[in-house]
PDB file of C-alpha atoms in Angstrom:
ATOM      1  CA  UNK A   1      -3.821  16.471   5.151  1.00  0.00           C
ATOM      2  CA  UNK A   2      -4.689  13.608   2.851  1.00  0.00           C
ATOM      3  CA  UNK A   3      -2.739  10.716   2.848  1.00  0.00           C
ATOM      4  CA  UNK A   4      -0.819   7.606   5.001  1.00  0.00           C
ATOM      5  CA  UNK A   5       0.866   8.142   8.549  1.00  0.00           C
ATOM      6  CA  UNK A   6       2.319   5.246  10.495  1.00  0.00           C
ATOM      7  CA  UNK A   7       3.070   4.816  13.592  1.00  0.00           C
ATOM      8  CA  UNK A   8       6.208   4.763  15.415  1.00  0.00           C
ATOM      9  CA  UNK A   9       8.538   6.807  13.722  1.00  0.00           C
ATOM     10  CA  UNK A  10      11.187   4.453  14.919  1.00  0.00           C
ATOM     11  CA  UNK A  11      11.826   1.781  17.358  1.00  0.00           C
ATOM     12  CA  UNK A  12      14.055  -0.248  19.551  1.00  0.00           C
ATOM     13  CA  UNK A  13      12.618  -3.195  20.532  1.00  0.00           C
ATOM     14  CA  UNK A  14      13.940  -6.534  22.309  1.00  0.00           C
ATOM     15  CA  UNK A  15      14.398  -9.785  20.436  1.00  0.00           C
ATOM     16  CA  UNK A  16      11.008 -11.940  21.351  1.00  0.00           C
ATOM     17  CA  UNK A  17       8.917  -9.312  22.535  1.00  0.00           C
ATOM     18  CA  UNK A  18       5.691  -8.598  20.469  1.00  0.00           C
ATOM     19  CA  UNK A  19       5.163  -4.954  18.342  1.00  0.00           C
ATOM     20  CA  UNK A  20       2.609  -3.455  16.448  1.00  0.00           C
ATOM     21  CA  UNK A  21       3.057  -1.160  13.949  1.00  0.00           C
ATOM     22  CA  UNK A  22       0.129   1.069  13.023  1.00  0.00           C
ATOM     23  CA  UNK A  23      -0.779   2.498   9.592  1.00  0.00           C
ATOM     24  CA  UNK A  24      -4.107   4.711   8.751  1.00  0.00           C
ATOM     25  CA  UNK A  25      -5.337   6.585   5.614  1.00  0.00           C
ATOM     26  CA  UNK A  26      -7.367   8.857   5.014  1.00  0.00           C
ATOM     27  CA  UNK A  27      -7.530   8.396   0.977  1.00  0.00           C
ATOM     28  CA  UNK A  28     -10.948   5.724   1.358  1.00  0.00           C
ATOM     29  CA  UNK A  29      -7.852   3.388  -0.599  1.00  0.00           C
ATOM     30  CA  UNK A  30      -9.616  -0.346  -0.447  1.00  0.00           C
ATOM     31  CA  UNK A  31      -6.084  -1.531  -1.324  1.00  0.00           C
ATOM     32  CA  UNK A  32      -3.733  -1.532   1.389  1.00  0.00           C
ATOM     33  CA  UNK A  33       0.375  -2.956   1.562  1.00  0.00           C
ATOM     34  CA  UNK A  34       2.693  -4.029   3.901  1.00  0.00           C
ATOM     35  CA  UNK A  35       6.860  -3.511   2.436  1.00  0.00           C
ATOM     36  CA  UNK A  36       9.926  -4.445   4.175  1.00  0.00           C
ATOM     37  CA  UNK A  37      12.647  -2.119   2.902  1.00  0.00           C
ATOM     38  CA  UNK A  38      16.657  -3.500   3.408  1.00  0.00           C
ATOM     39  CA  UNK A  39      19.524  -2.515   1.916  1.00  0.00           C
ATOM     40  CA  UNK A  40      20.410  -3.723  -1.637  1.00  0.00           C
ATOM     41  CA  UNK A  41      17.380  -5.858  -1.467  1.00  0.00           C
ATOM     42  CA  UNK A  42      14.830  -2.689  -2.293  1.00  0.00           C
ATOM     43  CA  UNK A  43      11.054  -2.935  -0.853  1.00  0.00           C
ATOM     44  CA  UNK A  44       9.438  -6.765  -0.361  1.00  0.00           C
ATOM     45  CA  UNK A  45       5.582  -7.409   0.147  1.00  0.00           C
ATOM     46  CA  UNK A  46       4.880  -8.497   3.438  1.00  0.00           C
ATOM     47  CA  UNK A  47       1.012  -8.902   3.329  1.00  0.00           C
ATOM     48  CA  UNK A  48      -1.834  -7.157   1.527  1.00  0.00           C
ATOM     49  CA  UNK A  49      -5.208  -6.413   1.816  1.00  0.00           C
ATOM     50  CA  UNK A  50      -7.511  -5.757  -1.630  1.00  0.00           C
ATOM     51  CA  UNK A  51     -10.203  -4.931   0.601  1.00  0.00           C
ATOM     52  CA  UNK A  52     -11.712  -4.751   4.586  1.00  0.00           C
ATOM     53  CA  UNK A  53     -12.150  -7.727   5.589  1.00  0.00           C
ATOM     54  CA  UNK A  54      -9.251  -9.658   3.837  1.00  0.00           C
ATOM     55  CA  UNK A  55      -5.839 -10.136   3.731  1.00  0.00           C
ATOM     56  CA  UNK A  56      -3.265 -12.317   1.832  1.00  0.00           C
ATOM     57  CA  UNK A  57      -0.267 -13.372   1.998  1.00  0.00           C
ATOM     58  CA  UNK A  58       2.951 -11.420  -0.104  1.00  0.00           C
ATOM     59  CA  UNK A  59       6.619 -12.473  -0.702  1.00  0.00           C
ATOM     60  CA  UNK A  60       7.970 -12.211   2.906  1.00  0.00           C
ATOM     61  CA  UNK A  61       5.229 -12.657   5.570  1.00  0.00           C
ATOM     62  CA  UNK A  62       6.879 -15.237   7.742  1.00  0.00           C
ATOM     63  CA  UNK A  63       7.033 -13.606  11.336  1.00  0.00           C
ATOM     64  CA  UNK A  64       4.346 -11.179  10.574  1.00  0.00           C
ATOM     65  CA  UNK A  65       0.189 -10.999  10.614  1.00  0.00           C
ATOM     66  CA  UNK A  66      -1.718  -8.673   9.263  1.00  0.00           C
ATOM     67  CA  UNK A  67      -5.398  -7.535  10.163  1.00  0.00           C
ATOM     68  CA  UNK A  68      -7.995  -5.107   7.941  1.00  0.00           C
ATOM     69  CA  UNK A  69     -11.285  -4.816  10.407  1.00  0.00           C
ATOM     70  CA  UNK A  70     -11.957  -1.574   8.446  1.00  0.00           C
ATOM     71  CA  UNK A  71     -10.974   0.652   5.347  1.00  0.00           C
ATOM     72  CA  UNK A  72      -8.774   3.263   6.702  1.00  0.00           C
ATOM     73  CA  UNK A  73      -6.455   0.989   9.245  1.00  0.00           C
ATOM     74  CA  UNK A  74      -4.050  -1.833   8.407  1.00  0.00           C
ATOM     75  CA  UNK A  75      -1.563  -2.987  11.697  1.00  0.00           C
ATOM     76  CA  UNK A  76       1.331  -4.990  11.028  1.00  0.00           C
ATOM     77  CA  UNK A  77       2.102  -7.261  14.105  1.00  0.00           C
ATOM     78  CA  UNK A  78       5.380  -8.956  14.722  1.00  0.00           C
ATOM     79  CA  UNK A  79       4.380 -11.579  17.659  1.00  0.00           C
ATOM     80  CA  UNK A  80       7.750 -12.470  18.877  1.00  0.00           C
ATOM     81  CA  UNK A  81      10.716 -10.143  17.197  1.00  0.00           C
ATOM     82  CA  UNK A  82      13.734 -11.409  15.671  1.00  0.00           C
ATOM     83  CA  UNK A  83      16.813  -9.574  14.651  1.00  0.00           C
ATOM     84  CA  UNK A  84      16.093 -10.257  11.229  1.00  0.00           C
ATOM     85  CA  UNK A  85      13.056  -8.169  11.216  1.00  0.00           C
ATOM     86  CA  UNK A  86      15.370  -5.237  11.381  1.00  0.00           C
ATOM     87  CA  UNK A  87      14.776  -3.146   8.411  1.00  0.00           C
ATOM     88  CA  UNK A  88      12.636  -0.112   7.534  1.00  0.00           C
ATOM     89  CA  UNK A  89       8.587  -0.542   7.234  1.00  0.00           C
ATOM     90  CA  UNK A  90       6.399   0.929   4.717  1.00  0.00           C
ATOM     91  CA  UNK A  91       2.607   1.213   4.585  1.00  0.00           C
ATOM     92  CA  UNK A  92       1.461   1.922   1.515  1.00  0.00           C
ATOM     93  CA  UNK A  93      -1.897   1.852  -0.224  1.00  0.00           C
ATOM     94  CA  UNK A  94      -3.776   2.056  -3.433  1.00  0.00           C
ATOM     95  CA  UNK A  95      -7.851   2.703  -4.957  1.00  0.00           C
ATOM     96  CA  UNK A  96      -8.328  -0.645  -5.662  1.00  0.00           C
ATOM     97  CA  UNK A  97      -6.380  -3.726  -6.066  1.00  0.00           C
ATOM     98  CA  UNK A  98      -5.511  -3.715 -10.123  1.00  0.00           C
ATOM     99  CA  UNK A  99      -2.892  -3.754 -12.102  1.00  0.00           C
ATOM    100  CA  UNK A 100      -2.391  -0.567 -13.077  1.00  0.00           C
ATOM    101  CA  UNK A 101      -3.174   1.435 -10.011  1.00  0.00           C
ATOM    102  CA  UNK A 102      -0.687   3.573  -8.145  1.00  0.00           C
ATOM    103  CA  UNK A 103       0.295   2.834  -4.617  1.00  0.00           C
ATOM    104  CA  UNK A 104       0.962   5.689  -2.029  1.00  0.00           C
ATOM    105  CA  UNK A 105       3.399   5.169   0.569  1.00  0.00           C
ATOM    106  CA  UNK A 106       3.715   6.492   4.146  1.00  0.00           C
ATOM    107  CA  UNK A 107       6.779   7.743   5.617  1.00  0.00           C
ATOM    108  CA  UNK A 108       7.941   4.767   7.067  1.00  0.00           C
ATOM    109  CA  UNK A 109       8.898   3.575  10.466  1.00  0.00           C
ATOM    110  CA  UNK A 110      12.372   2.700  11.572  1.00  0.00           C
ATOM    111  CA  UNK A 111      12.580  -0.986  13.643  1.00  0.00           C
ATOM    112  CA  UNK A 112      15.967  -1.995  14.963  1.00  0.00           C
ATOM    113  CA  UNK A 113      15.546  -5.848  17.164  1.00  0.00           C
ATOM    114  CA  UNK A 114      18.046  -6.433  19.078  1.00  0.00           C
TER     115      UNK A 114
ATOM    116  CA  UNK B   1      10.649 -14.960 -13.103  1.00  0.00           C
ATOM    117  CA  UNK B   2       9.401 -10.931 -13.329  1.00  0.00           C
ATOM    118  CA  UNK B   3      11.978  -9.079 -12.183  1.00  0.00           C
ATOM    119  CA  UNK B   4      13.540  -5.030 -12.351  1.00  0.00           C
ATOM    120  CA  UNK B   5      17.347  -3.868 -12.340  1.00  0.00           C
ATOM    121  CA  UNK B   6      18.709  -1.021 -12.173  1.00  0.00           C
ATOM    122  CA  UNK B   7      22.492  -1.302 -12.895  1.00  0.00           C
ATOM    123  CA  UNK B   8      23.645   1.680 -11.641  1.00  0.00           C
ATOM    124  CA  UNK B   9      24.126   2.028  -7.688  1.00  0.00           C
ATOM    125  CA  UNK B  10      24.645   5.541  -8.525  1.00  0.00           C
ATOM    126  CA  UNK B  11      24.977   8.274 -11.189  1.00  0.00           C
ATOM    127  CA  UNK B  12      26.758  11.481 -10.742  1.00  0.00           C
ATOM    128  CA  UNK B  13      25.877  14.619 -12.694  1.00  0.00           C
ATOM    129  CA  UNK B  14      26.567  18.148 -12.192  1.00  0.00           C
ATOM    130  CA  UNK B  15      23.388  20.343 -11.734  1.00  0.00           C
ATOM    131  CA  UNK B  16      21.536  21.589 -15.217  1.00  0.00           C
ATOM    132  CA  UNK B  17      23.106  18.895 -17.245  1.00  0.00           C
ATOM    133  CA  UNK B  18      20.481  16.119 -18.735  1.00  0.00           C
ATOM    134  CA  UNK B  19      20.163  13.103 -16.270  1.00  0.00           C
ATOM    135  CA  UNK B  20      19.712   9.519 -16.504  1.00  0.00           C
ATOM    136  CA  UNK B  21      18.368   6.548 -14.391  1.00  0.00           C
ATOM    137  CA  UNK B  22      18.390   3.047 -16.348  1.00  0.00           C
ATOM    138  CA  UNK B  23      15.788   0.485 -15.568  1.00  0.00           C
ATOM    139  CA  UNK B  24      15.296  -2.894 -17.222  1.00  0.00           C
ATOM    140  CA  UNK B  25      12.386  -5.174 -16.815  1.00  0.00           C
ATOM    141  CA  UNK B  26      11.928  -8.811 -17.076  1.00  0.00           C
ATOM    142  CA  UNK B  27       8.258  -9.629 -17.618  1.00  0.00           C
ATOM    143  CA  UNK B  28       5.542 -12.154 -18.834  1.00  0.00           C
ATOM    144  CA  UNK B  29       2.968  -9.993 -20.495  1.00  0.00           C
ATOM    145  CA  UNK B  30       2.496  -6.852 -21.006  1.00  0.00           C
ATOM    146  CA  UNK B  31       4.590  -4.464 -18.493  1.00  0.00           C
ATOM    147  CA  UNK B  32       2.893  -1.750 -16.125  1.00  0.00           C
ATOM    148  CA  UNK B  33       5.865   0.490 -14.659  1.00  0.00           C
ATOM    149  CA  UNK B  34       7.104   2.858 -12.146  1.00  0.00           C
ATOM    150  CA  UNK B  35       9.419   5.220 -10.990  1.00  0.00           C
ATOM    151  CA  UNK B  36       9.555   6.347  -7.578  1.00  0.00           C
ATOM    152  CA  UNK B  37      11.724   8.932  -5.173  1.00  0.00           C
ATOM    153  CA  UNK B  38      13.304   8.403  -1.741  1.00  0.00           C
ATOM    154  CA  UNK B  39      14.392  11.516  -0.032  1.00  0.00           C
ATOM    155  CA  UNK B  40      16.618  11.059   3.377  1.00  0.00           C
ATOM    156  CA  UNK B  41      14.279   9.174   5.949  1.00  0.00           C
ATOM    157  CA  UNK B  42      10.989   9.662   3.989  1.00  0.00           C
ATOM    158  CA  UNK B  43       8.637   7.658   2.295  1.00  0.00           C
ATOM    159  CA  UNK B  44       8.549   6.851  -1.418  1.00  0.00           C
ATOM    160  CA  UNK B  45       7.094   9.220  -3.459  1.00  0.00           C
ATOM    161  CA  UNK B  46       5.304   8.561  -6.916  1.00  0.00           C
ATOM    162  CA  UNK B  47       7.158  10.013  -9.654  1.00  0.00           C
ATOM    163  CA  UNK B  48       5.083   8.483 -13.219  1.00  0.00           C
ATOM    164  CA  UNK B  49       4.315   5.342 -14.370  1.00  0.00           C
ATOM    165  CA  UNK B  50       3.801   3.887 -18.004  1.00  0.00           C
ATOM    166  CA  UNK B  51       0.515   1.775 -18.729  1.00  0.00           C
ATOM    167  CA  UNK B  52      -0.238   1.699 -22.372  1.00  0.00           C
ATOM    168  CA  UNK B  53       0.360   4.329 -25.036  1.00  0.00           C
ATOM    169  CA  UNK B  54       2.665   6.904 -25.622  1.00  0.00           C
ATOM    170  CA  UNK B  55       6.323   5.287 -24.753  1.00  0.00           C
ATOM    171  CA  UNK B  56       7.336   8.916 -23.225  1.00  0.00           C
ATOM    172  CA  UNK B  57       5.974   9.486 -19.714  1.00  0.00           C
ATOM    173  CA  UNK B  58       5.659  12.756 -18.262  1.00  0.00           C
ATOM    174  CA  UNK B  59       5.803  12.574 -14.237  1.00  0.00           C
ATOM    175  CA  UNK B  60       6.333  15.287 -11.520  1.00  0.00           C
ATOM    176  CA  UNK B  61       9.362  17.669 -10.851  1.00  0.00           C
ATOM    177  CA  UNK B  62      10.334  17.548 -14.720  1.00  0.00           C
ATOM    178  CA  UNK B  63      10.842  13.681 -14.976  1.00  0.00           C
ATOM    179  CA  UNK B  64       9.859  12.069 -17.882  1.00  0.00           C
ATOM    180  CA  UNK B  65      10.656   8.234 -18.851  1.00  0.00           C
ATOM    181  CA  UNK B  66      11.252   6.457 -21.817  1.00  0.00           C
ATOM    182  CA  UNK B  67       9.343   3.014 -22.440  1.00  0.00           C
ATOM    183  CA  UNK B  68      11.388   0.709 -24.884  1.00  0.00           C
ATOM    184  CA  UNK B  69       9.506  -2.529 -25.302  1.00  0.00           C
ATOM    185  CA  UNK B  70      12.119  -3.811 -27.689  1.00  0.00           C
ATOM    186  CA  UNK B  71      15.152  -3.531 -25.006  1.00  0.00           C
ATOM    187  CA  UNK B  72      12.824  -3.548 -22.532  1.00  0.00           C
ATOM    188  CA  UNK B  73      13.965  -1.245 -20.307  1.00  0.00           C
ATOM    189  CA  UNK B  74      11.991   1.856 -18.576  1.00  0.00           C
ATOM    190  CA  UNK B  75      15.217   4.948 -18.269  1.00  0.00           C
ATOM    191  CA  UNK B  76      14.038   7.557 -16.501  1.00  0.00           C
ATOM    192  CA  UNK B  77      15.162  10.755 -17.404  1.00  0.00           C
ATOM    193  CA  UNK B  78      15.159  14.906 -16.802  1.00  0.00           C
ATOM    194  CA  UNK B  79      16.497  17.388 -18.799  1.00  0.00           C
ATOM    195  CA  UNK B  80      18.079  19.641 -16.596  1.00  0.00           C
ATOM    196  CA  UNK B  81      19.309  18.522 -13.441  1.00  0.00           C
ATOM    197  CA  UNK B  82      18.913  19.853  -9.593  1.00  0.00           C
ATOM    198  CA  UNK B  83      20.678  19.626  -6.359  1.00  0.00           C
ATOM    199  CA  UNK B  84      17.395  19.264  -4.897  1.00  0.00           C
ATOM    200  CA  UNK B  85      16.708  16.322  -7.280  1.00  0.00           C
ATOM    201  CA  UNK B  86      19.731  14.015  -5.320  1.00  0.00           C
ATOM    202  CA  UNK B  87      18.138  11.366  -3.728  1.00  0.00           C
ATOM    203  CA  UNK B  88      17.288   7.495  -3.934  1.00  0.00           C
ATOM    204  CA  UNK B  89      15.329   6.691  -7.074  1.00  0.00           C
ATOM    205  CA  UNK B  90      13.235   3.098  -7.390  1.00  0.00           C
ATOM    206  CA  UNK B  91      12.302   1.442 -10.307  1.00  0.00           C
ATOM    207  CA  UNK B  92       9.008  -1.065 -10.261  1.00  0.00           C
ATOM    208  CA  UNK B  93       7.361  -3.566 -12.064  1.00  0.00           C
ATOM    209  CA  UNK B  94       3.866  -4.721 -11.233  1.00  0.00           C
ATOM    210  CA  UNK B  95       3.714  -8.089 -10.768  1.00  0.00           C
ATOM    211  CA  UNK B  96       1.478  -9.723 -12.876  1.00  0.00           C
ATOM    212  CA  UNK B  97       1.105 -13.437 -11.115  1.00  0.00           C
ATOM    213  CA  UNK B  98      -1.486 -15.376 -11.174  1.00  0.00           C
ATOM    214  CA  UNK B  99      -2.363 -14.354  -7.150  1.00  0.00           C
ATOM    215  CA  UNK B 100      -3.625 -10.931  -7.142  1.00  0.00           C
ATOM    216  CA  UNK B 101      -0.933  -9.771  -4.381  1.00  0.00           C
ATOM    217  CA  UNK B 102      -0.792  -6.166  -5.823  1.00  0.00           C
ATOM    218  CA  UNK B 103       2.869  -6.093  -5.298  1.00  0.00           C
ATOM    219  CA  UNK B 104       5.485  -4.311  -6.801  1.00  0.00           C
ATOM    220  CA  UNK B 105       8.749  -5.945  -7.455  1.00  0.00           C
ATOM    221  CA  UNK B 106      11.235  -2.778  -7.233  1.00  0.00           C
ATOM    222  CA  UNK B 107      14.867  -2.294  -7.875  1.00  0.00           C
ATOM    223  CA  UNK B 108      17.539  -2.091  -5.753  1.00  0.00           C
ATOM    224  CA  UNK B 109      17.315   1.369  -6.176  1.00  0.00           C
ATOM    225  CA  UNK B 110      19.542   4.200  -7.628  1.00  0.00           C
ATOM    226  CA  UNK B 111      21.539   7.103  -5.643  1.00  0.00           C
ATOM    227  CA  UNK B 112      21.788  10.332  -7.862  1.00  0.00           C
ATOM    228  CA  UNK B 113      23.646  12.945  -6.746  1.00  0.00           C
ATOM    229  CA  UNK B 114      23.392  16.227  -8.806  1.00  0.00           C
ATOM    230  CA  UNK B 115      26.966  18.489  -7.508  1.00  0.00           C
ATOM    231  CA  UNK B 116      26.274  22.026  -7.792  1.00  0.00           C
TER     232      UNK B 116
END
């Protein structure tokens, strides 16, 4: 089936310990997203990727790096977890980069620090 | 600053009566647009989106949204309402920056429940 999966479904993790969180599709997408969703607040960019290869910054990436060594993968790695980084994570990703293109979104995973 | 609201935390409406979901923008430049749907611990799915053209956007499910450029706002709408249609619904503005992120800046987002 076509489309974004991510990896954990949910997870309880201990402040200062290191996670990655694993997103693949299958859509040959060149643009790929990182979103933070928290209540009230909707979703917030953590990092992008217009293409493998490269990454960039987006409005929330403190705590967080990104990597894109090929098309289809794009891991989001929090090196030492803070309670703050509790929210919901969403991959998503898009044909290309512009404007007007639609992004697709995964089904999310679930973090809880404590 | 670019920016989306949605004003309403939630809108009640009994099923097969018309619906409405309001959406405002605040952009520089010429506005691309979104509406998205959040089921229960799922992912956001793509609903329609409004580029250039006609300012009525057809979407999936029987949504349709009106693009007003003069109150600038992006109301997404559906004629008939269904309990199956109850669920979170985000609004999105592509922000148009002068870094290429690719991001959306989204609403806070928009309960609907449709009572049966």
């Amino acid at each position: 089936i076509a489309g974004i999966t991510q990896a954990p479904t949910s997870q309880i993790l201990a402040a200062g310990r290191r996670m990655t969180l694993r997103c693949t599709q299958d859509m040959r997408h060149n643009a790929m997203y990182w979103y933070r969703q928290d209540l009230g607040l909707g979703l917030r960019l953590i990092h992008y990727s217009n293409t493998a290869g490269t990454t960039g910054k987006g409005e929330v990436p403190d705590g967080y790096s990104v990597s894109r060594a090929n098309t289809d993968d794009f891991p989001l790695t929090l090196a030492s977890a803070v309670p703050s980084q509790t929210s919901v994570y969403f991959c998503a990703s898009s044909l290309a980069g512009g404007y007007t293109d639609t992004q697709y979104f995964g089904p999310g995973t679930r973090l809880t620090v404590l | 600053a670019q920016s989306v609201a949605q004003p309403e935390d939630q809108v009640n409406v009994a099923e097969g009566n018309p619906l409405t979901v309001k959406c405002t923008y605040s952009v520089s430049g010429n506005p691309y647009l979104f509406w998205y749907v959040q089921y229960p611990n799922r992912g956001l799915q793509f609903l329609l989106k409004y580029i250039t053209g006609d300012n009525l956007v057809k979407g999936s499910y029987g949504f349709e949204a009106e693009f007003n450029k003069s109150q600038t706002s992006f109301h997404l709408k559906k004629p008939s309402a269904l309990v199956s249609d109850s669920a979170l619904y985000f609004c999105a503005v592509r922000d148009m920056g002068s870094s290429n992120t690719g991001k959306l800046i989204f609403g806070q987002g928009t309960t609907l429940q449709v009572k049966p």
